[in-house]
Amino acid sequence: MIVLGIDPGLATTGFGLIKTTSISHTYIAHGQIKTDVEMPHNVRLLKIYNDIENIINKFSPNVISIEDLFFNRNTTSAISVAQAMGVVFLLSAQHNIPAYAYSPRVVKQTIVGNGTASKQDVQRFVSLLLGVPTESMSDHETDALAIAICHAHQRGGYDI
């Protein structure tokens, strides 16, 4: 099964792909989709849409896992993240790919064993699990790969 993990955001959306079986995970790819703050809002969402659609077409994931909205005091940021999430859920429906959302706490608990783990701890465990050097990943890319691994563990590795 190929899992596409997404860390949604309007300015930067991280993505990570893994191939997973009931006993192992294999790294496929990771990257970022960046949008320019000078672009109109709708054009930024369209860029995210087009880039994720290209990823779907290139890698044919069986499932998409996405980091669920973490709401803090910045409502403007939360709304932008929710809009980017909506783009991902729309693409999953259009391509008939199941999509699952996981809270940051569940992702950290699954990867590190501690729901309040630091970003550095998550990055270290993702690197160990997939054999990807930590210096080659941004926080968004690490989170996306962690979300993909989280889905594999939450759904038994091979059961979508």
Backbone as JSON, one array per atom type, in Angstrom:
{
  "sequence": "MIVLGIDPGLATTGFGLIKTTSISHTYIAHGQIKTDVEMPHNVRLLKIYNDIENIINKFSPNVISIEDLFFNRNTTSAISVAQAMGVVFLLSAQHNIPAYAYSPRVVKQTIVGNGTASKQDVQRFVSLLLGVPTESMSDHETDALAIAICHAHQRGGYDI",
  "N": [[0.84, -1.17, 0.0], [0.56, 2.21, -0.8], [1.02, 5.17, 0.91], [0.09, 8.49, 1.06], [1.12, 11.11, 2.86], [0.05, 14.18, 4.23], [0.86, 17.4, 5.29], [-0.96, 20.0, 5.8], [-1.05, 23.4, 4.63], [-1.33, 26.87, 3.85], [0.8, 28.54, 3.07], [2.97, 26.73, 3.06], [2.78, 23.42, 2.18], [3.44, 20.27, 3.25], [4.51, 17.12, 1.95], [4.64, 13.55, 1.98], [5.59, 10.32, 1.0], [5.13, 6.88, 1.51], [5.76, 3.38, 1.18], [4.02, 0.75, 2.48], [3.83, -2.26, 4.37], [2.49, -5.0, 6.25], [4.61, -5.41, 7.91], [6.71, -3.61, 7.44], [8.02, -0.33, 6.51], [8.69, 1.63, 3.68], [10.54, 4.26, 2.43], [9.48, 6.58, -0.05], [9.21, 9.22, -1.24], [9.52, 12.77, -0.53], [8.52, 16.19, 0.0], [7.85, 19.73, -0.56], [5.16, 22.01, -1.05], [5.14, 25.18, -1.97], [3.64, 28.37, -1.66], [3.36, 31.69, -2.89], [3.08, 34.53, -0.93], [2.28, 36.85, -2.14], [0.61, 36.07, -4.14], [-2.82, 35.85, -5.27], [-5.3, 34.61, -3.01], [-7.02, 32.5, -3.93], [-5.55, 31.56, -6.09], [-3.33, 30.55, -4.84], [-4.46, 28.36, -3.5], [-5.22, 26.92, -5.73], [-2.72, 26.26, -6.79], [-1.77, 24.5, -4.82], [-3.69, 22.5, -5.16], [-3.19, 21.68, -7.87], [-0.49, 20.8, -7.69], [-0.65, 18.71, -5.78], [-2.38, 17.04, -7.14], [-0.72, 16.32, -9.28], [1.19, 14.83, -7.86], [-0.41, 12.71, -6.95], [-1.1, 11.6, -9.44], [1.43, 10.8, -10.3], [2.41, 8.97, -8.35], [0.32, 7.31, -7.55], [-1.16, 6.84, -4.96], [-2.66, 4.67, -2.48], [-4.04, 5.5, -0.35], [-4.74, 8.51, 1.49], [-3.36, 10.35, 4.08], [-3.84, 12.87, 6.43], [-2.82, 15.7, 8.33], [-4.84, 16.66, 10.93], [-6.77, 19.57, 11.69], [-5.28, 21.79, 13.89], [-6.28, 23.82, 16.26], [-5.45, 26.93, 17.42], [-4.85, 30.07, 18.9], [-4.75, 31.71, 16.65], [-6.94, 32.46, 14.43], [-7.05, 33.17, 11.72], [-4.91, 31.8, 10.54], [-5.75, 29.18, 11.09], [-8.05, 29.01, 9.51], [-6.96, 29.21, 6.92], [-5.41, 26.86, 6.88], [-7.47, 25.01, 7.1], [-8.73, 25.44, 4.65], [-6.75, 24.54, 2.87], [-6.74, 21.88, 3.67], [-9.28, 21.2, 2.79], [-8.9, 21.26, 0.02], [-7.26, 19.01, -0.29], [-8.98, 16.95, 0.61], [-10.98, 17.2, -1.33], [-9.54, 16.43, -3.64], [-8.98, 13.78, -2.91], [-11.54, 12.67, -2.99], [-12.22, 13.1, -5.69], [-10.38, 11.44, -6.95], [-11.06, 9.06, -5.94], [-9.82, 8.05, -3.6], [-9.35, 6.84, -0.4], [-9.39, 8.95, 2.49], [-7.91, 9.99, 5.53], [-7.88, 11.68, 8.64], [-5.63, 12.77, 11.14], [-4.96, 13.82, 14.42], [-2.41, 16.12, 15.6], [-1.47, 15.28, 18.08], [-2.13, 12.52, 18.17], [-0.53, 11.63, 16.06], [2.07, 12.17, 17.04], [2.02, 10.55, 19.35], [1.81, 8.04, 18.16], [4.17, 7.86, 16.6], [6.36, 8.56, 18.31], [5.62, 7.75, 20.81], [4.74, 9.47, 22.66], [2.44, 11.88, 23.13], [3.0, 14.56, 23.37], [5.42, 15.05, 22.25], [8.47, 16.58, 21.04], [9.19, 18.48, 18.02], [11.74, 17.82, 17.14], [12.09, 15.28, 18.23], [10.13, 13.83, 16.81], [11.15, 14.15, 14.23], [13.59, 12.77, 14.46], [12.72, 10.12, 14.99], [11.22, 9.56, 12.66], [13.27, 9.71, 10.78], [14.85, 7.53, 11.65], [13.03, 5.39, 11.29], [12.56, 5.41, 8.53], [15.01, 5.74, 7.3], [15.89, 8.14, 6.29], [17.91, 10.95, 6.03], [17.95, 13.4, 8.63], [18.63, 16.04, 8.05], [17.77, 16.4, 5.48], [15.12, 16.96, 5.48], [12.43, 19.24, 5.89], [10.46, 20.72, 8.56], [7.76, 20.51, 7.76], [7.85, 18.49, 5.83], [8.81, 16.35, 7.36], [6.67, 16.11, 9.16], [4.65, 15.34, 7.36], [5.59, 12.81, 6.47], [5.55, 11.53, 8.95], [2.8, 11.53, 9.43], [1.96, 9.82, 7.41], [3.18, 7.42, 8.26], [1.9, 7.17, 10.71], [-0.73, 6.65, 9.85], [-0.36, 4.11, 8.7], [0.24, 2.62, 11.0], [-2.03, 3.01, 12.57], [-4.01, 1.87, 11.03], [-3.21, -0.73, 10.7], [-1.15, -1.16, 8.9], [-1.48, -2.45, 6.31], [-4.14, -2.48, 5.83], [-6.53, -0.62, 4.43]],
  "CA": [[0.0, 0.0, 0.0], [1.27, 3.49, -0.82], [0.34, 6.18, 1.71], [0.49, 9.89, 0.86], [0.89, 11.93, 4.04], [-0.02, 15.62, 3.92], [0.85, 18.41, 6.35], [-1.54, 21.1, 5.02], [-0.83, 24.8, 4.98], [-1.46, 27.74, 2.69], [2.14, 28.98, 2.65], [3.76, 25.52, 2.79], [2.16, 22.13, 2.39], [4.43, 19.2, 3.16], [3.99, 15.81, 1.55], [5.56, 12.43, 2.12], [5.04, 9.05, 0.53], [5.78, 5.65, 1.95], [5.13, 2.1, 0.84], [3.95, 0.05, 3.75], [3.25, -3.6, 4.46], [2.17, -5.3, 7.64], [5.83, -5.52, 8.73], [7.76, -2.61, 7.2], [7.73, 0.9, 5.77], [9.77, 2.01, 2.78], [10.48, 5.64, 1.97], [9.37, 6.8, -1.49], [9.53, 10.62, -1.59], [8.96, 13.85, 0.29], [8.75, 17.51, -0.56], [7.02, 20.84, -0.1], [4.49, 22.86, -2.02], [5.19, 26.54, -1.41], [2.92, 29.39, -2.4], [3.84, 33.04, -2.66], [2.13, 35.37, -0.2], [1.82, 37.89, -3.06], [-0.4, 35.51, -5.03], [-4.18, 35.86, -4.73], [-5.62, 33.45, -2.17], [-7.57, 31.41, -4.74], [-4.47, 31.04, -6.93], [-2.5, 29.74, -3.95], [-5.16, 27.09, -3.32], [-5.15, 26.21, -7.01], [-1.36, 25.7, -6.89], [-1.76, 23.32, -3.95], [-4.51, 21.5, -5.84], [-2.48, 21.16, -9.05], [0.72, 20.07, -7.29], [-1.03, 17.44, -5.16], [-2.91, 16.18, -8.2], [0.45, 15.77, -9.98], [1.76, 13.81, -6.98], [-1.33, 11.58, -7.03], [-0.96, 10.97, -10.75], [2.76, 10.21, -10.44], [2.7, 7.9, -7.4], [-0.88, 6.46, -7.37], [-1.33, 6.36, -3.59], [-3.87, 3.93, -2.15], [-4.71, 6.21, 0.74], [-4.17, 9.8, 1.87], [-3.5, 10.7, 5.49], [-3.65, 14.31, 6.54], [-2.83, 16.2, 9.7], [-6.08, 17.34, 11.25], [-6.65, 20.96, 12.09], [-4.95, 22.09, 15.27], [-6.75, 25.2, 16.42], [-4.94, 27.69, 18.56], [-5.44, 31.41, 18.97], [-4.7, 32.39, 15.37], [-8.04, 31.96, 13.61], [-6.74, 33.36, 10.31], [-4.06, 30.68, 10.17], [-6.57, 27.97, 11.13], [-8.93, 29.03, 8.34], [-6.12, 28.9, 5.76], [-5.08, 25.44, 6.95], [-8.71, 24.29, 6.79], [-8.95, 25.53, 3.21], [-5.79, 23.62, 2.24], [-7.26, 20.54, 3.94], [-10.42, 21.0, 1.89], [-8.34, 20.94, -1.3], [-6.79, 17.62, -0.24], [-10.15, 16.08, 0.68], [-11.6, 17.24, -2.65], [-8.74, 15.58, -4.52], [-9.17, 12.37, -2.54], [-12.85, 12.26, -3.5], [-12.17, 13.08, -7.16], [-9.55, 10.31, -7.38], [-11.59, 7.88, -5.25], [-8.79, 7.58, -2.68], [-9.77, 7.08, 0.98], [-8.59, 9.94, 3.22], [-8.06, 9.93, 6.98], [-7.23, 12.79, 9.33], [-5.09, 12.44, 12.45], [-4.54, 14.99, 15.18], [-0.97, 16.15, 15.88], [-1.22, 14.5, 19.3], [-2.16, 11.1, 17.79], [0.66, 11.37, 15.24], [3.23, 12.12, 17.95], [1.89, 9.36, 20.19], [2.07, 6.87, 17.33], [5.56, 7.85, 16.13], [7.35, 8.67, 19.37], [5.12, 7.15, 22.05], [4.45, 10.57, 23.56], [1.6, 12.84, 22.41], [3.52, 15.93, 23.48], [6.82, 15.0, 21.8], [8.97, 17.75, 20.31], [9.41, 18.32, 16.58], [13.03, 17.15, 16.97], [11.87, 13.85, 18.51], [9.4, 13.28, 15.67], [12.08, 14.09, 13.1], [14.56, 11.71, 14.73], [12.07, 8.81, 14.83], [10.91, 9.4, 11.23], [14.55, 9.42, 10.14], [15.23, 6.16, 12.01], [12.09, 4.43, 10.71], [12.61, 5.4, 7.06], [16.38, 5.84, 6.8], [16.05, 9.42, 5.58], [18.67, 11.87, 6.89], [17.14, 14.49, 9.17], [18.94, 17.33, 7.41], [17.13, 16.49, 4.16], [13.69, 17.18, 5.66], [11.91, 20.38, 6.63], [9.44, 20.33, 9.53], [6.55, 20.14, 7.04], [8.09, 17.19, 5.21], [8.87, 15.38, 8.46], [5.3, 15.9, 9.64], [3.91, 14.59, 6.33], [6.03, 11.42, 6.55], [5.04, 11.01, 10.22], [1.37, 11.3, 9.25], [1.84, 8.6, 6.6], [3.53, 6.3, 9.14], [0.81, 7.09, 11.68], [-1.85, 5.95, 9.22], [0.0, 2.7, 8.57], [0.14, 1.99, 12.3], [-3.41, 3.09, 13.03], [-4.86, 1.0, 10.2], [-2.64, -2.06, 10.6], [-0.1, -1.27, 7.89], [-1.89, -2.84, 4.96], [-5.59, -2.42, 5.75], [-7.0, 0.75, 4.23]],
  "C": [[0.89, 1.24, 0.0], [0.42, 4.51, -0.08], [0.95, 7.54, 1.4], [0.11, 10.65, 2.12], [0.97, 13.4, 3.67], [-0.04, 16.42, 5.21], [0.35, 19.69, 5.68], [-1.17, 22.47, 5.56], [-0.92, 25.63, 3.72], [-0.09, 28.18, 2.17], [3.0, 27.79, 2.26], [2.94, 24.29, 3.14], [3.24, 21.07, 2.22], [3.76, 17.92, 2.69], [5.08, 14.77, 1.73], [4.87, 11.16, 1.69], [5.85, 7.89, 1.05], [5.03, 4.46, 1.34], [5.16, 1.3, 2.12], [3.32, -1.33, 3.58], [2.95, -3.83, 5.93], [3.42, -5.35, 8.52], [6.87, -4.43, 8.49], [7.23, -1.4, 6.43], [8.95, 1.23, 4.91], [9.53, 3.44, 2.3], [10.36, 5.68, 0.45], [9.82, 8.22, -1.85], [8.99, 11.56, -0.53], [9.26, 15.18, -0.38], [7.78, 18.54, 0.02], [6.36, 21.52, -1.29], [4.44, 24.24, -1.37], [4.39, 27.48, -2.31], [3.41, 30.76, -1.97], [2.74, 33.88, -2.01], [1.56, 36.49, -1.09], [0.75, 37.39, -4.03], [-1.79, 35.67, -4.42], [-4.48, 34.53, -4.02], [-6.1, 32.26, -3.01], [-6.49, 30.78, -5.63], [-3.53, 30.17, -6.08], [-3.13, 28.37, -3.72], [-5.13, 26.26, -4.59], [-3.77, 25.57, -7.2], [-1.25, 24.44, -6.04], [-2.53, 22.18, -4.62], [-3.73, 20.85, -7.0], [-1.26, 20.33, -8.66], [0.38, 18.73, -6.63], [-1.63, 16.5, -6.2], [-1.77, 15.56, -9.0], [1.11, 14.65, -9.16], [0.9, 12.54, -7.02], [-1.16, 10.85, -8.35], [0.39, 10.26, -10.92], [2.93, 8.95, -9.58], [1.52, 6.95, -7.13], [-1.04, 5.95, -5.94], [-2.66, 5.63, -3.41], [-4.71, 4.64, -1.11], [-3.99, 7.53, 0.99], [-4.41, 9.99, 3.36], [-3.08, 12.15, 5.64], [-3.66, 14.72, 8.01], [-4.09, 17.01, 9.9], [-5.78, 18.75, 11.77], [-6.34, 21.06, 13.59], [-5.28, 23.56, 15.46], [-6.12, 25.81, 17.66], [-5.55, 29.08, 18.51], [-5.5, 32.13, 17.63], [-5.77, 31.84, 14.42], [-7.77, 32.13, 12.12], [-5.9, 32.21, 9.79], [-4.88, 29.39, 10.12], [-7.49, 27.9, 9.92], [-8.15, 28.67, 7.08], [-5.74, 27.42, 5.72], [-6.31, 24.61, 6.59], [-9.01, 24.32, 5.29], [-8.0, 24.6, 2.45], [-6.22, 22.17, 2.48], [-8.42, 20.22, 3.0], [-9.98, 20.63, 0.48], [-7.92, 19.47, -1.34], [-7.98, 16.65, -0.21], [-10.91, 16.06, -0.65], [-10.86, 16.33, -3.62], [-8.92, 14.1, -4.19], [-10.51, 11.86, -3.06], [-12.84, 12.15, -5.02], [-11.4, 11.87, -7.68], [-9.97, 9.0, -6.71], [-10.53, 7.21, -4.36], [-9.29, 7.85, -1.26], [-8.83, 8.08, 1.66], [-8.94, 9.88, 4.7], [-7.3, 11.1, 7.59], [-6.81, 12.33, 10.73], [-4.63, 13.71, 13.15], [-3.03, 14.96, 15.4], [-0.61, 15.29, 17.1], [-1.18, 13.0, 18.99], [-0.93, 10.74, 16.97], [1.89, 11.24, 16.13], [3.2, 10.88, 18.84], [2.25, 8.1, 19.41], [3.55, 6.76, 16.95], [6.57, 7.74, 17.27], [6.93, 7.94, 20.64], [4.76, 8.19, 23.09], [3.69, 11.64, 22.77], [2.05, 14.27, 22.5], [4.99, 16.0, 23.05], [7.19, 16.26, 21.03], [9.09, 17.44, 18.82], [10.71, 17.56, 16.32], [12.89, 15.64, 17.23], [11.16, 13.18, 17.34], [10.35, 13.12, 14.49], [13.08, 12.94, 13.27], [13.94, 10.33, 14.51], [11.7, 8.55, 13.37], [12.18, 9.02, 10.48], [14.98, 7.97, 10.41], [14.33, 5.13, 11.32], [12.24, 4.29, 9.2], [14.01, 5.47, 6.48], [16.62, 7.09, 5.98], [16.81, 10.37, 6.5], [17.82, 13.06, 7.35], [17.4, 15.82, 8.47], [18.3, 17.48, 6.03], [15.65, 16.81, 4.26], [13.4, 18.47, 6.41], [10.9, 19.86, 7.66], [8.17, 19.84, 8.84], [6.69, 18.76, 6.39], [8.15, 16.08, 6.25], [7.46, 15.07, 8.95], [4.49, 15.07, 8.65], [4.3, 13.11, 6.36], [5.53, 10.77, 7.85], [3.55, 10.69, 10.12], [1.13, 10.04, 8.42], [2.14, 7.36, 7.46], [2.42, 6.08, 10.17], [-0.36, 6.32, 11.09], [-1.56, 4.45, 9.13], [-0.15, 1.97, 9.89], [-1.29, 1.96, 12.81], [-4.31, 2.11, 12.29], [-4.23, -0.36, 9.95], [-1.65, -2.25, 9.47], [-0.61, -1.52, 6.5], [-3.4, -2.71, 4.76], [-6.03, -0.98, 5.6], [-8.46, 0.82, 4.58]]
}
